Coordinates of C-alpha atoms in Angstrom, one line a residue:
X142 CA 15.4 52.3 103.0
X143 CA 13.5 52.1 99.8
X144 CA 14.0 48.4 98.9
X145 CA 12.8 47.7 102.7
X146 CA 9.7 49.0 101.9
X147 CA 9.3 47.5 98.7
X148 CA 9.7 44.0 100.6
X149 CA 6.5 44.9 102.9
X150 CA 5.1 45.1 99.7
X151 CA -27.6 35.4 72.2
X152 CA -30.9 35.4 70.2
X153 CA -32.1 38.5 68.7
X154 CA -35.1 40.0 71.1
X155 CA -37.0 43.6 70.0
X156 CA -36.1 46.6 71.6
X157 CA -39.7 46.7 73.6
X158 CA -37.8 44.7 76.4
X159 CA -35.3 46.8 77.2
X160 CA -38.2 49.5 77.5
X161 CA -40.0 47.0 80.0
X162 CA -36.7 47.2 82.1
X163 CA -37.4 48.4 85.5
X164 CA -34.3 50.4 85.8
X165 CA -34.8 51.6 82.1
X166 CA -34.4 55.7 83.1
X167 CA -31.1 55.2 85.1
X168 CA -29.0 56.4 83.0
X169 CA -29.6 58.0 79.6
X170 CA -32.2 58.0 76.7
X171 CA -30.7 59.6 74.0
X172 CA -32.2 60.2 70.3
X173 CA -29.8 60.0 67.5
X174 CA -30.4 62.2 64.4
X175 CA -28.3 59.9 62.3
X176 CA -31.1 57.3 61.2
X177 CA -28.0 55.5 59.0
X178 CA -26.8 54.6 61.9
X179 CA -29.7 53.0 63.7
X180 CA -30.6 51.4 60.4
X181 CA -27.3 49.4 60.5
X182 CA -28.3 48.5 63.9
X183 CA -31.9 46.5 62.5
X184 CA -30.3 45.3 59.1
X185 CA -27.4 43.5 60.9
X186 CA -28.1 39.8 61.5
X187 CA -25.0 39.1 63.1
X188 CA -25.2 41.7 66.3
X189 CA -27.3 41.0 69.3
X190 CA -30.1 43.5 69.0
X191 CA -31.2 43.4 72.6
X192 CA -27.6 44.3 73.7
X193 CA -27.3 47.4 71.5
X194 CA -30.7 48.3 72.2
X195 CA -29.6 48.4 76.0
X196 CA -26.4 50.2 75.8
X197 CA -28.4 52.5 73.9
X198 CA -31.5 53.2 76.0
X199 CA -30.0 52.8 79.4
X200 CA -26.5 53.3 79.2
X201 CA -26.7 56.4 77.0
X202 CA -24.4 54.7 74.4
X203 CA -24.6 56.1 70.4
X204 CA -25.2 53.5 67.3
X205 CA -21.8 53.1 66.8
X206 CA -20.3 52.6 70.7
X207 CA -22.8 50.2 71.6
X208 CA -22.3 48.1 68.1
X209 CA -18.7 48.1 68.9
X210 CA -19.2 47.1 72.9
X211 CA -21.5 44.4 71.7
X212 CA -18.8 42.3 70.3
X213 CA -17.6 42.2 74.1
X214 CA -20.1 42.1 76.3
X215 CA -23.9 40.2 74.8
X216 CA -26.9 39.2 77.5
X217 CA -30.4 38.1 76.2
X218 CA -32.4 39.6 79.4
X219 CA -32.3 42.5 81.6
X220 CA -31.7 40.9 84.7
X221 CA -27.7 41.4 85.2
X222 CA -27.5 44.6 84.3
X223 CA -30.2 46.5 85.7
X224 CA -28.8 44.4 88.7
X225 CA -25.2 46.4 88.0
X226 CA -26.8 49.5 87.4
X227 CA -29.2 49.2 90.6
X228 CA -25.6 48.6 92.2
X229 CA -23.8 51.6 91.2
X230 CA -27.2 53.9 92.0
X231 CA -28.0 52.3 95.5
X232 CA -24.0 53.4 96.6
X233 CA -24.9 56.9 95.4
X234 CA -23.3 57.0 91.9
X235 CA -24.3 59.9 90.1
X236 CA -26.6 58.6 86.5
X237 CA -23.3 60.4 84.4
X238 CA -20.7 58.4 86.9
X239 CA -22.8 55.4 86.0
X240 CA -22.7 55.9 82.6
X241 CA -18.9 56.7 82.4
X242 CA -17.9 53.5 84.1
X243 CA -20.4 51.3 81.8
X244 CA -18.6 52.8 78.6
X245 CA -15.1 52.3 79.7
X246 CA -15.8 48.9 80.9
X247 CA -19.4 47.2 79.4
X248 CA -18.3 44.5 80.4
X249 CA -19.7 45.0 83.9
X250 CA -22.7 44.9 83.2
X251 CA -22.8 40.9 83.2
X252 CA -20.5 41.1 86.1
X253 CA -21.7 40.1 90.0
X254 CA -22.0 42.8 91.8
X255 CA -22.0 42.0 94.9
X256 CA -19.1 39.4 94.6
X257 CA -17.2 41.2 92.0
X258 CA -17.6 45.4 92.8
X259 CA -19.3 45.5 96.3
X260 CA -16.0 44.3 98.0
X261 CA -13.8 46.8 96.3
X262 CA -15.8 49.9 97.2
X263 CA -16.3 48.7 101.5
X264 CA -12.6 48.3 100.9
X265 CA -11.9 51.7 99.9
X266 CA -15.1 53.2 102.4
X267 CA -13.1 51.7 105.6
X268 CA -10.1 53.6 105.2
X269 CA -12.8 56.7 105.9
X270 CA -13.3 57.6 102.1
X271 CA -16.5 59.0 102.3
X272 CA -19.5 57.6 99.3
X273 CA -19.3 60.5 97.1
X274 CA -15.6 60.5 96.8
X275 CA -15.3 56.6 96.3
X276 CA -17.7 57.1 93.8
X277 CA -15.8 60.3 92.0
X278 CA -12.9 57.9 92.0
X279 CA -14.0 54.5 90.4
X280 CA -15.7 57.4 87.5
X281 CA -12.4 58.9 86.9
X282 CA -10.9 56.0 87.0
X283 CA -13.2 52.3 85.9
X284 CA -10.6 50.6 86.0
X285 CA -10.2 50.2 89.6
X286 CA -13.4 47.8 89.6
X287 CA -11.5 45.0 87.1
X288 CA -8.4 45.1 89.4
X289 CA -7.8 42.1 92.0
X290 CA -8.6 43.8 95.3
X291 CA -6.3 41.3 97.2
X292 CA -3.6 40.9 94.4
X293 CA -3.0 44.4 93.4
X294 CA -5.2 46.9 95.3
X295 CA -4.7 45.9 99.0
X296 CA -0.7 45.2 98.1
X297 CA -0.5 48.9 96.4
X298 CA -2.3 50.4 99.6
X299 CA 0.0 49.1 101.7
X300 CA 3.4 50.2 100.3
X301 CA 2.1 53.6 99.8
X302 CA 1.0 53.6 103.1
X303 CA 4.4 52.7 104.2
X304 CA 5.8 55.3 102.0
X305 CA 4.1 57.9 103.2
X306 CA 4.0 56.6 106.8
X307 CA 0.5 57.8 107.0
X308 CA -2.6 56.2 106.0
X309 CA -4.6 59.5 105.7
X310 CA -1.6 60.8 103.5
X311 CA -1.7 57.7 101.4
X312 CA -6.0 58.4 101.2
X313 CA -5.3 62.4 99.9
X314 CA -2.9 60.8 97.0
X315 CA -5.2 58.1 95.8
X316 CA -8.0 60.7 95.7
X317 CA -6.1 63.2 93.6
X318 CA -5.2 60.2 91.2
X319 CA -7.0 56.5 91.9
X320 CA -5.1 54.4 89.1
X321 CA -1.9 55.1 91.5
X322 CA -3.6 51.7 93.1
X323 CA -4.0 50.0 89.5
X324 CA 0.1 50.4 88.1
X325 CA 2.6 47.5 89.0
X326 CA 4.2 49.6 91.7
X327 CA 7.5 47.5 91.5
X328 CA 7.6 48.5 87.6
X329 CA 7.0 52.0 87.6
X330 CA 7.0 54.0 90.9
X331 CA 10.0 51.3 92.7
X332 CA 12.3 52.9 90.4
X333 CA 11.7 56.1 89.5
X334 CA 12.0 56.9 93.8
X335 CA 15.3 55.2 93.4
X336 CA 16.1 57.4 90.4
X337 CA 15.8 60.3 92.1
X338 CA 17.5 58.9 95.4
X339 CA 20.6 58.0 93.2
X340 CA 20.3 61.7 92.3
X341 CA 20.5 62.8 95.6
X342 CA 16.8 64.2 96.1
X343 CA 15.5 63.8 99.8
X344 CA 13.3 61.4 100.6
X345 CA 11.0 64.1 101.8
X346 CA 10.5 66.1 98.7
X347 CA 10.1 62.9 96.8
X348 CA 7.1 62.2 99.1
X349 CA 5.7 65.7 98.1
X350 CA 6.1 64.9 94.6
X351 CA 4.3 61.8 94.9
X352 CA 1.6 62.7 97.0
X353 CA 0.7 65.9 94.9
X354 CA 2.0 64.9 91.5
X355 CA 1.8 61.0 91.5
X356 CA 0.8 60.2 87.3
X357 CA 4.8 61.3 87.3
X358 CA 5.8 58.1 88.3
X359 CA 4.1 56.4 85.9
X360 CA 6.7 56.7 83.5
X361 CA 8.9 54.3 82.1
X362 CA 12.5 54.1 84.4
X363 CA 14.7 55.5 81.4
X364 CA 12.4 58.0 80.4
X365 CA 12.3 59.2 84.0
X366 CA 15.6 58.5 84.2
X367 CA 16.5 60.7 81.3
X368 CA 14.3 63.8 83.2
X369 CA 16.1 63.6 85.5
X370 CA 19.2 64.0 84.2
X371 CA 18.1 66.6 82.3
X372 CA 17.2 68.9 85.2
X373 CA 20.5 68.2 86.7
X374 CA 22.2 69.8 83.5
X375 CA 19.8 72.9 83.7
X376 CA 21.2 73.6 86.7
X377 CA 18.7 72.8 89.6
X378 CA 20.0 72.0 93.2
X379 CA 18.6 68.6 93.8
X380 CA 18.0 69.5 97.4
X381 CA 15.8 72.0 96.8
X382 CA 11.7 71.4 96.3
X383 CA 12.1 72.6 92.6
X384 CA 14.4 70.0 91.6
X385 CA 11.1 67.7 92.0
X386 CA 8.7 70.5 90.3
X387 CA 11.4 70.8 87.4
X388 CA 10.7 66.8 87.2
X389 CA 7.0 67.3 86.9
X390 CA 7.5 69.9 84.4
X391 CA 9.1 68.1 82.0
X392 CA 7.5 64.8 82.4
X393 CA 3.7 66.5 81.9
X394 CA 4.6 67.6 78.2
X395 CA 6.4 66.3 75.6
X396 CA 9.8 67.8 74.1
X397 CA 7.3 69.6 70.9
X398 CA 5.1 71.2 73.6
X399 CA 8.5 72.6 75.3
X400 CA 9.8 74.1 72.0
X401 CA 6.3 75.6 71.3
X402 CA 6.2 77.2 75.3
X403 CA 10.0 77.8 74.6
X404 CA 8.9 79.8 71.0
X405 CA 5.9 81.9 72.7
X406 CA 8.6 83.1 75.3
X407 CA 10.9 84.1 72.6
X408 CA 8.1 85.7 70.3
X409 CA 7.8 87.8 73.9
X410 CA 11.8 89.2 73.2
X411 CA 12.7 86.5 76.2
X412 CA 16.4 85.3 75.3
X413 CA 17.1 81.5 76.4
X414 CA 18.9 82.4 79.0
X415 CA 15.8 83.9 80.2
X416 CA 13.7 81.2 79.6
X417 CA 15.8 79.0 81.5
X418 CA 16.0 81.5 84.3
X419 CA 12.7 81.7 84.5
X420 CA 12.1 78.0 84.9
X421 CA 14.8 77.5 88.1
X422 CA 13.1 80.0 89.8
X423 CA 9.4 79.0 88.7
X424 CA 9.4 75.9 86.8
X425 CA 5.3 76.1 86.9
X426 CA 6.1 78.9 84.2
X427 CA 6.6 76.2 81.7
X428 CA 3.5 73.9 82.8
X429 CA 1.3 76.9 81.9
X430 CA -0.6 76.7 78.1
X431 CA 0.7 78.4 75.7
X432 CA -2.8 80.3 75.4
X433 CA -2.2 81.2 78.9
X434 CA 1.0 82.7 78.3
X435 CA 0.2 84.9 75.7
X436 CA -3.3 86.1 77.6
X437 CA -0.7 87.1 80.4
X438 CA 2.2 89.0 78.5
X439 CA -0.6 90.3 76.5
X440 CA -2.1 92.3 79.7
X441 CA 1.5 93.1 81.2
X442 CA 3.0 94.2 78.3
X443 CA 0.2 96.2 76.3
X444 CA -2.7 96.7 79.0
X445 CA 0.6 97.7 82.4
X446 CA 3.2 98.5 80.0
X447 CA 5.5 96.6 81.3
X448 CA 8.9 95.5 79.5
X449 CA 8.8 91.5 79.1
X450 CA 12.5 91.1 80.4
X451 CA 10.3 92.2 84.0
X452 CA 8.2 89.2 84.0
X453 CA 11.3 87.2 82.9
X454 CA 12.7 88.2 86.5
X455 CA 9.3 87.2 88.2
X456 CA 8.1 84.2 86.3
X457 CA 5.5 83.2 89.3
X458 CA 3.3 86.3 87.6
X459 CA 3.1 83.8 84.5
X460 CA 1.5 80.7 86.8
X461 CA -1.0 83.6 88.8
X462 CA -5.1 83.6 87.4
X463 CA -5.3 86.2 84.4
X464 CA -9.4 86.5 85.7
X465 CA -9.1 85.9 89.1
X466 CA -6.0 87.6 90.8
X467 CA -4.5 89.9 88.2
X468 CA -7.0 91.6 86.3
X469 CA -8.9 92.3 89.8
X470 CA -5.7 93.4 91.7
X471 CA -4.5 95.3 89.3
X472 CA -7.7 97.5 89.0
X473 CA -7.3 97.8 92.7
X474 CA -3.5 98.8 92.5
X475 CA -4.7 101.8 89.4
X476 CA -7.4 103.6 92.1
X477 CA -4.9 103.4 95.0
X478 CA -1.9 104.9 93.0
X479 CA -4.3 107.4 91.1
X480 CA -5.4 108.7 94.8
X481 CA -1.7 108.6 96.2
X482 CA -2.5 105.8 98.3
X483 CA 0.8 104.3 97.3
X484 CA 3.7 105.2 95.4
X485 CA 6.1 103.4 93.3
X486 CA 5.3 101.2 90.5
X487 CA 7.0 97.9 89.9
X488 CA 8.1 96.0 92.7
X489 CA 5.2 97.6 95.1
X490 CA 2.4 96.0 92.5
X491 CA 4.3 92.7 91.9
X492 CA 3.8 92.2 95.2
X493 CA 0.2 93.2 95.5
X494 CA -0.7 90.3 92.7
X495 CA 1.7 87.6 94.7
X496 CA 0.5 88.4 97.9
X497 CA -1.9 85.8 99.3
X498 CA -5.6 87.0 100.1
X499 CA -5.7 87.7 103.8
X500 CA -3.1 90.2 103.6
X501 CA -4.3 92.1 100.2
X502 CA -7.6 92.6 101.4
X503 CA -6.2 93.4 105.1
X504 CA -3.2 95.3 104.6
X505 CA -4.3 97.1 101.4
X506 CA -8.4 96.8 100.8
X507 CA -9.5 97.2 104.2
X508 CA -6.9 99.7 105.3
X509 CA -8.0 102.3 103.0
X510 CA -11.4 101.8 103.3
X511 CA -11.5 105.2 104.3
X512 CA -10.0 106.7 101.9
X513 CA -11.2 104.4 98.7
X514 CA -14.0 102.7 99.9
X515 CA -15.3 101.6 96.3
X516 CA -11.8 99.3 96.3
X517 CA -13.6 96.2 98.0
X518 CA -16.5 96.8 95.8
X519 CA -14.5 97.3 92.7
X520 CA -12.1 93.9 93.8
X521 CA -15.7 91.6 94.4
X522 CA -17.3 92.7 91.1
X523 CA -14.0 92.2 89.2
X524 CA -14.2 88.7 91.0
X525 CA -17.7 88.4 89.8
X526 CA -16.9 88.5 86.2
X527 CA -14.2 85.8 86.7
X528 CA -16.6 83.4 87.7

């Protein structure tokens, strides 16, 4: 099935003329305390002072960044890129988006606009994308504006689009990660699906992983290859929807940050077998800082008094907000049981925290309203200081 798809597939000039620039207040005017550095900007005879002076006043570049992008990208006027920067601003870039892109890639500033970036974003705008996100994506990702639209973006588009069988499906993954249009598909997502065929994972949970996880794929083949053999051994039923989360897992850290996680577990009296436990029922328990992890046990252990080996039977507790679910439930959970309003510990407030949050405030909140009726008050205010 998969290889069917794949077939479908510059003289000095004085910084008063940068001033004069009409769209001198785009971006940026910053002032540097470090006069060294500006002073190595004047005594250079080899840099093109008007280029730095640009960077600098309209670009919001430092000294140092817009020394080193001079060597790359040089202009003697104005003209190209306010025209660039007039670009960006007319199709409702923020001045910071604006200023992002110009630092990754300077050299757009000497670029054509409407030949070289306009076409890229009315490409992007007619598969419904509306301004704002076109624009969040080409800031979190420049790179998008150097890539052929008809050799590599269009091409990429379309085999996604026939992975996913859906366009608008296709749209929500590019969003959550734009350079999924910039890789060489053939080198780095072709195989890794395969990979995980060969392994037996449905097609449909490898569609899940790519749509909400897609910078997984951008490993290299054996290095993906090598994950996944590595969940196989831990266990993990490659039909299930956590074989493909135990993937992510271990391909968003490296094998240092999983001994560290692995360490903080075991400072917590966790055994291994635990730990690895813990992760076939919940792999998102290892994707969590190691700060995080700590902040948790911390509260369960010493704040609920809970033994550790408890959590190591409900790891989701580990992946749930410390400020925003926890700590807030929790202080919910203490008034009810102090006014009988329920009755056993453990399992009773496990599932309070879990719980999504139409049924905690409708089952437990609102139903003792009554009885408690500071609880909703106590739960917002709790939520308050999360924020």
């Amino acid at each position: 099935m998969f290889k069917f798809i794949c077939k479908t597939s510059h003289h000095l000039r004085s910084a008063t003329r940068v001033a004069q620039s009409p769209t001198h207040n785009l971006c940026f005017c910053q002032i540097h305390p470090f006069s060294s550095s500006l002073e190595s900007i004047k005594n250079s005879p080899n840099q093109h002072s008007f280029t730095v002076n640009y960077l600098i006043n309209s670009c919001g570049f430092s000294p140092e960044k817009s020394l080193s992008a001079s060597k790359y990208v040089k202009f003697e006027t104005p003209d190209k890129p306010d025209s660039v920067l007039r670009f960006f601003e007319t199709h409702e870039f923020t001045k910071t988006q604006i200023s992002r892109i110009i630092r990754k890639l300077p050299r757009l500033l000497v670029c054509d606009p409407e030949s070289t970036l306009l076409p890229k974003l009315e490409f992007l705008k007619s598969k419904g994308i509306s301004s704002t996100d076109v624009a969040k994506m080409v800031s979190i990702s420049p790179f998008f504006m150097k890539r052929s639209l008809e050799n590599k973006i269009i091409p990429s588009f379309i085999l996604f689009t026939s992975l996913f069988r859906s366009e608008e499906k296709t749209i929500t993954a590019i969003k959550r990660c734009p350079s999924l249009l910039l890789h060489d598909q053939h080198f780095t997502v072709a195989p890794n699906i395969e990979n995980l065929q060969e392994a037996n994972v449905p097609i449909a949970n490898i569609m899940y992983l790519l749509a909400n996880q897609p910078r997984v794929f951008f490993a290299s083949s054996n290095r993906f290859r090598e994950i996944v053999k590595e969940v196989e051994t831990m266990g993990f039923n490659p039909l299930k929807l956590s074989f493909v989360t135990a993937v992510h897992a271990l391909r968003s850290m490296t094998k240092s940050i999983w001994e560290k996680k692995f360490d903080v577990y075991k400072n917590w009296g966790w055994t291994e077998d635990e730990i690895l436990k813990a992760f076939r029922m919940h792999p998102w328990c290892m994707t969590v800082s190691e700060d995080k992890i700590n902040r948790v046990m911390e509260f369960w252990v010493n704040k609920m008094g809970w033994k550790s080996s408890l959590l190591a039977r409900r790891p989701k507790l580990l992946s749930q907000s410390l400020e925003k679910r926890i700590v807030p439930r929790c202080a919910v959970y203490q008034i009810m049981l102090s006014k009988g309003l329920i009755k056993s510990k453990g399992i009773s407030l496990m599932r309070l925290v879990e719980a999504p949050e139409e049924w905690f405030l409708e089952k437990l909140v609102n139903r003792h309203e009554e009885a408690a009726p500071e609880l909703l008050k106590l739960y917002k205010e709790k939520l308050t200081l999360s924020k």
